[in-house]
Amino acid sequence: MADQSAKRQATISRKTNETSISVSVNIDGTGTSKIKTGVGFFDHMLDQLSRHSLIDMEIEANGDLHVDDHHTVEDTGIAIGLAIAKALGDRRGITRYASLDLAMDETMTRAAVDVSGRPFLVWNVAFSAPKIGTFDTELVREFFQALAMNAGITLHIQNIYGANNHHISETCFKAVARVLRTATEIDPRQAGRIPSTKGTL
């Protein structure tokens, strides 16, 4: 059996000329978060990601917001992805796959994930406006691209329908949170095996 007492936790610190970011995650948490990126809407989305995945997250980001939000959002996605990959280790015993249709008011978004070690993003989401408040809607994709590439996951996100751009973004974060929760959970029937016929992910 997989060692259920093993701590699936990790901390990543990443510093560039554009951003300085620290991320700590606990895969087997309760969805508590402490998030400070300097980008209010992004903090709200990351809080949803933590709460609905049940992955505890502590995130502090200091970026060149005088330029725009792009570097902060993308580099935070990189750091979260790296932290999740480190916390999962060899991914022994995990469920690996999950998919979900998530509803929020008038909006429906589908997410599917393979925690495979093979990074890929399929993004089929359109926004009807370039901004949500002061936040660039194109940065939602940039975040998930960075997350998928650095967590080593195959991630598909499709907005099926919706009118409100805030809701469309929020359903993306919530749907991804829920599939991450399911796919990273330990499957007791795996008996501690790598969930692949190759023997490795």
mmCIF file of C-alpha atoms in Angstrom:
data_model
loop_
_atom_site.group_PDB
_atom_site.id
_atom_site.type_symbol
_atom_site.label_atom_id
_atom_site.label_comp_id
_atom_site.label_asym_id
_atom_site.label_seq_id
_atom_site.Cartn_x
_atom_site.Cartn_y
_atom_site.Cartn_z
ATOM 1 C CA MET A 1 0.000 0.000 0.000
ATOM 2 C CA ALA A 2 1.044 3.614 -0.509
ATOM 3 C CA ASP A 3 2.380 5.290 2.599
ATOM 4 C CA GLN A 4 -0.616 7.324 3.657
ATOM 5 C CA SER A 5 1.522 9.162 6.235
ATOM 6 C CA ALA A 6 3.884 10.587 3.601
ATOM 7 C CA LYS A 7 3.660 14.364 3.467
ATOM 8 C CA ARG A 8 2.702 15.574 0.037
ATOM 9 C CA GLN A 9 3.892 19.107 0.640
ATOM 10 C CA ALA A 10 6.348 21.394 -1.097
ATOM 11 C CA THR A 11 7.656 24.944 -1.159
ATOM 12 C CA ILE A 12 9.021 26.717 -4.216
ATOM 13 C CA SER A 13 10.731 30.092 -4.299
ATOM 14 C CA ARG A 14 11.320 31.654 -7.684
ATOM 15 C CA LYS A 15 12.989 34.981 -8.396
ATOM 16 C CA THR A 16 13.549 36.740 -11.719
ATOM 17 C CA ASN A 17 14.141 40.342 -12.751
ATOM 18 C CA GLU A 18 10.352 40.647 -13.109
ATOM 19 C CA THR A 19 8.921 38.753 -10.117
ATOM 20 C CA SER A 20 9.742 37.244 -6.749
ATOM 21 C CA ILE A 21 7.348 34.462 -5.797
ATOM 22 C CA SER A 22 7.057 31.992 -2.928
ATOM 23 C CA VAL A 23 4.515 29.154 -3.027
ATOM 24 C CA SER A 24 3.817 26.432 -0.467
ATOM 25 C CA VAL A 25 1.270 23.672 -1.100
ATOM 26 C CA ASN A 26 -0.140 20.766 0.856
ATOM 27 C CA ILE A 27 -1.944 18.371 -1.489
ATOM 28 C CA ASP A 28 -3.712 16.677 1.439
ATOM 29 C CA GLY A 29 -4.968 19.870 3.006
ATOM 30 C CA THR A 30 -8.385 21.356 3.687
ATOM 31 C CA GLY A 31 -8.390 24.154 1.126
ATOM 32 C CA THR A 32 -7.074 26.910 3.368
ATOM 33 C CA SER A 33 -5.162 29.671 1.660
ATOM 34 C CA LYS A 34 -3.096 32.752 2.323
ATOM 35 C CA ILE A 35 -2.644 34.587 -0.952
ATOM 36 C CA LYS A 36 -1.099 37.947 -1.764
ATOM 37 C CA THR A 37 -0.143 38.704 -5.356
ATOM 38 C CA GLY A 38 -1.057 42.373 -5.558
ATOM 39 C CA VAL A 39 -3.709 41.543 -8.183
ATOM 40 C CA GLY A 40 -7.102 41.482 -6.481
ATOM 41 C CA PHE A 41 -9.100 39.498 -9.023
ATOM 42 C CA PHE A 42 -6.284 36.966 -9.387
ATOM 43 C CA ASP A 43 -6.150 36.513 -5.592
ATOM 44 C CA HIS A 44 -9.887 35.756 -5.694
ATOM 45 C CA MET A 45 -9.384 33.113 -8.410
ATOM 46 C CA LEU A 46 -6.448 31.496 -6.568
ATOM 47 C CA ASP A 47 -8.542 31.352 -3.397
ATOM 48 C CA GLN A 48 -11.152 29.389 -5.387
ATOM 49 C CA LEU A 49 -8.433 27.088 -6.733
ATOM 50 C CA SER A 50 -7.232 26.292 -3.228
ATOM 51 C CA ARG A 51 -10.659 26.023 -1.591
ATOM 52 C CA HIS A 52 -12.196 23.659 -4.124
ATOM 53 C CA SER A 53 -9.121 21.486 -4.700
ATOM 54 C CA LEU A 54 -8.593 21.160 -0.917
ATOM 55 C CA ILE A 55 -4.937 21.946 -1.608
ATOM 56 C CA ASP A 56 -3.657 24.312 1.069
ATOM 57 C CA MET A 57 -1.773 27.181 -0.576
ATOM 58 C CA GLU A 58 0.381 29.985 0.707
ATOM 59 C CA ILE A 59 1.338 32.340 -2.107
ATOM 60 C CA GLU A 60 3.238 35.601 -1.954
ATOM 61 C CA ALA A 61 4.132 37.336 -5.193
ATOM 62 C CA ASN A 62 5.875 40.624 -5.787
ATOM 63 C CA GLY A 63 5.927 41.557 -9.446
ATOM 64 C CA ASP A 64 6.369 44.446 -11.842
ATOM 65 C CA LEU A 65 2.736 45.527 -11.646
ATOM 66 C CA HIS A 66 3.752 48.987 -12.859
ATOM 67 C CA VAL A 67 4.230 47.260 -16.234
ATOM 68 C CA ASP A 68 1.096 45.086 -16.118
ATOM 69 C CA ASP A 69 -0.184 41.912 -14.430
ATOM 70 C CA HIS A 70 1.199 39.485 -17.010
ATOM 71 C CA HIS A 71 4.506 38.506 -15.405
ATOM 72 C CA THR A 72 2.958 38.134 -11.946
ATOM 73 C CA VAL A 73 0.134 35.907 -13.188
ATOM 74 C CA GLU A 74 2.293 33.730 -15.437
ATOM 75 C CA ASP A 75 5.131 33.332 -12.924
ATOM 76 C CA THR A 76 2.689 32.490 -10.140
ATOM 77 C CA GLY A 77 1.291 29.742 -12.383
ATOM 78 C CA ILE A 78 4.822 28.450 -12.935
ATOM 79 C CA ALA A 79 5.569 28.401 -9.204
ATOM 80 C CA ILE A 80 2.284 26.702 -8.256
ATOM 81 C CA GLY A 81 2.854 24.094 -10.960
ATOM 82 C CA LEU A 82 6.397 23.394 -9.766
ATOM 83 C CA ALA A 83 5.209 23.105 -6.171
ATOM 84 C CA ILE A 84 2.425 20.670 -7.079
ATOM 85 C CA ALA A 85 4.823 18.528 -9.124
ATOM 86 C CA LYS A 86 7.339 18.464 -6.281
ATOM 87 C CA ALA A 87 4.672 17.612 -3.698
ATOM 88 C CA LEU A 88 3.323 14.732 -5.817
ATOM 89 C CA GLY A 89 6.761 13.165 -6.247
ATOM 90 C CA ASP A 90 6.570 10.026 -8.407
ATOM 91 C CA ARG A 91 2.734 10.220 -8.224
ATOM 92 C CA ARG A 92 2.540 6.728 -6.810
ATOM 93 C CA GLY A 93 -0.975 5.605 -5.898
ATOM 94 C CA ILE A 94 -2.852 8.604 -7.282
ATOM 95 C CA THR A 95 -6.176 8.384 -9.101
ATOM 96 C CA ARG A 96 -4.530 10.215 -12.045
ATOM 97 C CA TYR A 97 -7.603 11.054 -14.196
ATOM 98 C CA ALA A 98 -10.644 13.232 -13.558
ATOM 99 C CA SER A 99 -13.219 15.257 -15.477
ATOM 100 C CA LEU A 100 -16.110 17.481 -14.438
ATOM 101 C CA ASP A 101 -18.817 19.779 -15.774
ATOM 102 C CA LEU A 102 -19.154 22.697 -13.361
ATOM 103 C CA ALA A 103 -22.159 25.036 -13.282
ATOM 104 C CA MET A 104 -22.262 28.547 -11.877
ATOM 105 C CA ASP A 105 -25.432 30.533 -12.535
ATOM 106 C CA GLU A 106 -25.721 30.861 -16.333
ATOM 107 C CA THR A 107 -22.264 29.405 -17.016
ATOM 108 C CA MET A 108 -21.077 25.835 -17.591
ATOM 109 C CA THR A 109 -17.404 24.892 -17.892
ATOM 110 C CA ARG A 110 -15.820 21.492 -18.383
ATOM 111 C CA ALA A 111 -12.354 20.503 -17.149
ATOM 112 C CA ALA A 112 -10.489 17.245 -17.587
ATOM 113 C CA VAL A 113 -7.039 16.351 -16.288
ATOM 114 C CA ASP A 114 -4.453 13.598 -16.612
ATOM 115 C CA VAL A 115 -1.790 13.947 -13.917
ATOM 116 C CA SER A 116 0.557 12.196 -16.267
ATOM 117 C CA GLY A 117 3.907 13.920 -16.205
ATOM 118 C CA ARG A 118 3.189 15.007 -19.790
ATOM 119 C CA PRO A 119 2.326 18.707 -19.894
ATOM 120 C CA PHE A 120 -0.297 19.901 -22.347
ATOM 121 C CA LEU A 121 -3.084 22.472 -22.353
ATOM 122 C CA VAL A 122 -6.194 22.471 -24.539
ATOM 123 C CA TRP A 123 -8.002 25.784 -24.055
ATOM 124 C CA ASN A 124 -11.447 26.311 -25.531
ATOM 125 C CA VAL A 125 -12.634 29.383 -23.647
ATOM 126 C CA ALA A 126 -13.660 32.738 -25.089
ATOM 127 C CA PHE A 127 -14.328 35.961 -23.232
ATOM 128 C CA SER A 128 -16.590 38.685 -24.602
ATOM 129 C CA ALA A 129 -14.529 41.535 -23.142
ATOM 130 C CA PRO A 130 -10.795 42.175 -22.733
ATOM 131 C CA LYS A 131 -11.095 43.035 -19.042
ATOM 132 C CA ILE A 132 -12.761 41.843 -15.855
ATOM 133 C CA GLY A 133 -12.483 45.038 -13.854
ATOM 134 C CA THR A 134 -8.803 45.878 -14.407
ATOM 135 C CA PHE A 135 -7.748 42.262 -15.022
ATOM 136 C CA ASP A 136 -6.877 41.171 -18.570
ATOM 137 C CA THR A 137 -9.052 38.189 -19.489
ATOM 138 C CA GLU A 138 -6.279 36.772 -21.717
ATOM 139 C CA LEU A 139 -4.256 36.151 -18.549
ATOM 140 C CA VAL A 140 -6.618 33.362 -17.471
ATOM 141 C CA ARG A 141 -5.222 31.197 -20.253
ATOM 142 C CA GLU A 142 -1.660 32.299 -19.474
ATOM 143 C CA PHE A 143 -2.083 31.117 -15.892
ATOM 144 C CA PHE A 144 -3.381 27.676 -16.835
ATOM 145 C CA GLN A 145 -0.723 27.274 -19.522
ATOM 146 C CA ALA A 146 1.989 27.955 -16.943
ATOM 147 C CA LEU A 147 0.321 25.694 -14.370
ATOM 148 C CA ALA A 148 -0.062 22.739 -16.746
ATOM 149 C CA MET A 149 3.455 22.982 -18.189
ATOM 150 C CA ASN A 150 5.139 23.119 -14.792
ATOM 151 C CA ALA A 151 2.900 20.711 -12.873
ATOM 152 C CA GLY A 152 3.380 18.124 -15.626
ATOM 153 C CA ILE A 153 -0.317 17.641 -16.273
ATOM 154 C CA THR A 154 -2.481 17.337 -19.353
ATOM 155 C CA LEU A 155 -5.306 19.823 -18.855
ATOM 156 C CA HIS A 156 -8.353 20.438 -21.031
ATOM 157 C CA ILE A 157 -10.671 23.372 -20.265
ATOM 158 C CA GLN A 158 -13.813 24.144 -22.258
ATOM 159 C CA ASN A 159 -16.410 26.788 -21.532
ATOM 160 C CA ILE A 160 -19.620 25.246 -22.834
ATOM 161 C CA TYR A 161 -21.717 28.389 -22.390
ATOM 162 C CA GLY A 162 -21.872 31.529 -20.309
ATOM 163 C CA ALA A 163 -22.508 35.267 -20.503
ATOM 164 C CA ASN A 164 -20.752 36.834 -17.528
ATOM 165 C CA ASN A 165 -16.968 36.984 -17.892
ATOM 166 C CA HIS A 166 -16.379 36.848 -14.144
ATOM 167 C CA HIS A 167 -18.425 33.640 -14.008
ATOM 168 C CA ILE A 168 -16.589 32.160 -16.992
ATOM 169 C CA SER A 169 -13.227 32.752 -15.349
ATOM 170 C CA GLU A 170 -14.395 31.531 -11.975
ATOM 171 C CA THR A 171 -15.844 28.311 -13.381
ATOM 172 C CA CYS A 172 -12.488 27.618 -15.055
ATOM 173 C CA PHE A 173 -10.670 27.898 -11.735
ATOM 174 C CA LYS A 174 -13.293 25.953 -9.802
ATOM 175 C CA ALA A 175 -13.552 23.169 -12.383
ATOM 176 C CA VAL A 176 -9.776 22.761 -12.521
ATOM 177 C CA ALA A 177 -9.692 22.751 -8.732
ATOM 178 C CA ARG A 178 -12.217 19.938 -8.534
ATOM 179 C CA VAL A 179 -10.496 17.733 -11.105
ATOM 180 C CA LEU A 180 -7.127 18.284 -9.434
ATOM 181 C CA ARG A 181 -8.654 17.253 -6.126
ATOM 182 C CA THR A 182 -9.978 13.990 -7.568
ATOM 183 C CA ALA A 183 -6.977 13.132 -9.742
ATOM 184 C CA THR A 184 -4.386 13.709 -7.011
ATOM 185 C CA GLU A 185 -6.246 11.743 -4.340
ATOM 186 C CA ILE A 186 -4.762 8.434 -3.297
ATOM 187 C CA ASP A 187 -6.699 5.498 -4.773
ATOM 188 C CA PRO A 188 -6.654 2.691 -2.176
ATOM 189 C CA ARG A 189 -7.038 0.089 -4.948
ATOM 190 C CA GLN A 190 -3.772 1.201 -6.549
ATOM 191 C CA ALA A 191 -1.867 -0.409 -3.657
ATOM 192 C CA GLY A 192 0.865 2.187 -4.002
ATOM 193 C CA ARG A 193 1.528 1.505 -7.681
ATOM 194 C CA ILE A 194 2.417 4.054 -10.330
ATOM 195 C CA PRO A 195 -0.871 4.459 -12.276
ATOM 196 C CA SER A 196 0.601 3.513 -15.635
ATOM 197 C CA THR A 197 1.396 0.286 -17.487
ATOM 198 C CA LYS A 198 4.834 1.832 -18.195
ATOM 199 C CA GLY A 199 5.648 1.749 -14.470
ATOM 200 C CA THR A 200 6.479 5.444 -14.482
ATOM 201 C CA LEU A 201 4.820 8.780 -15.170
#
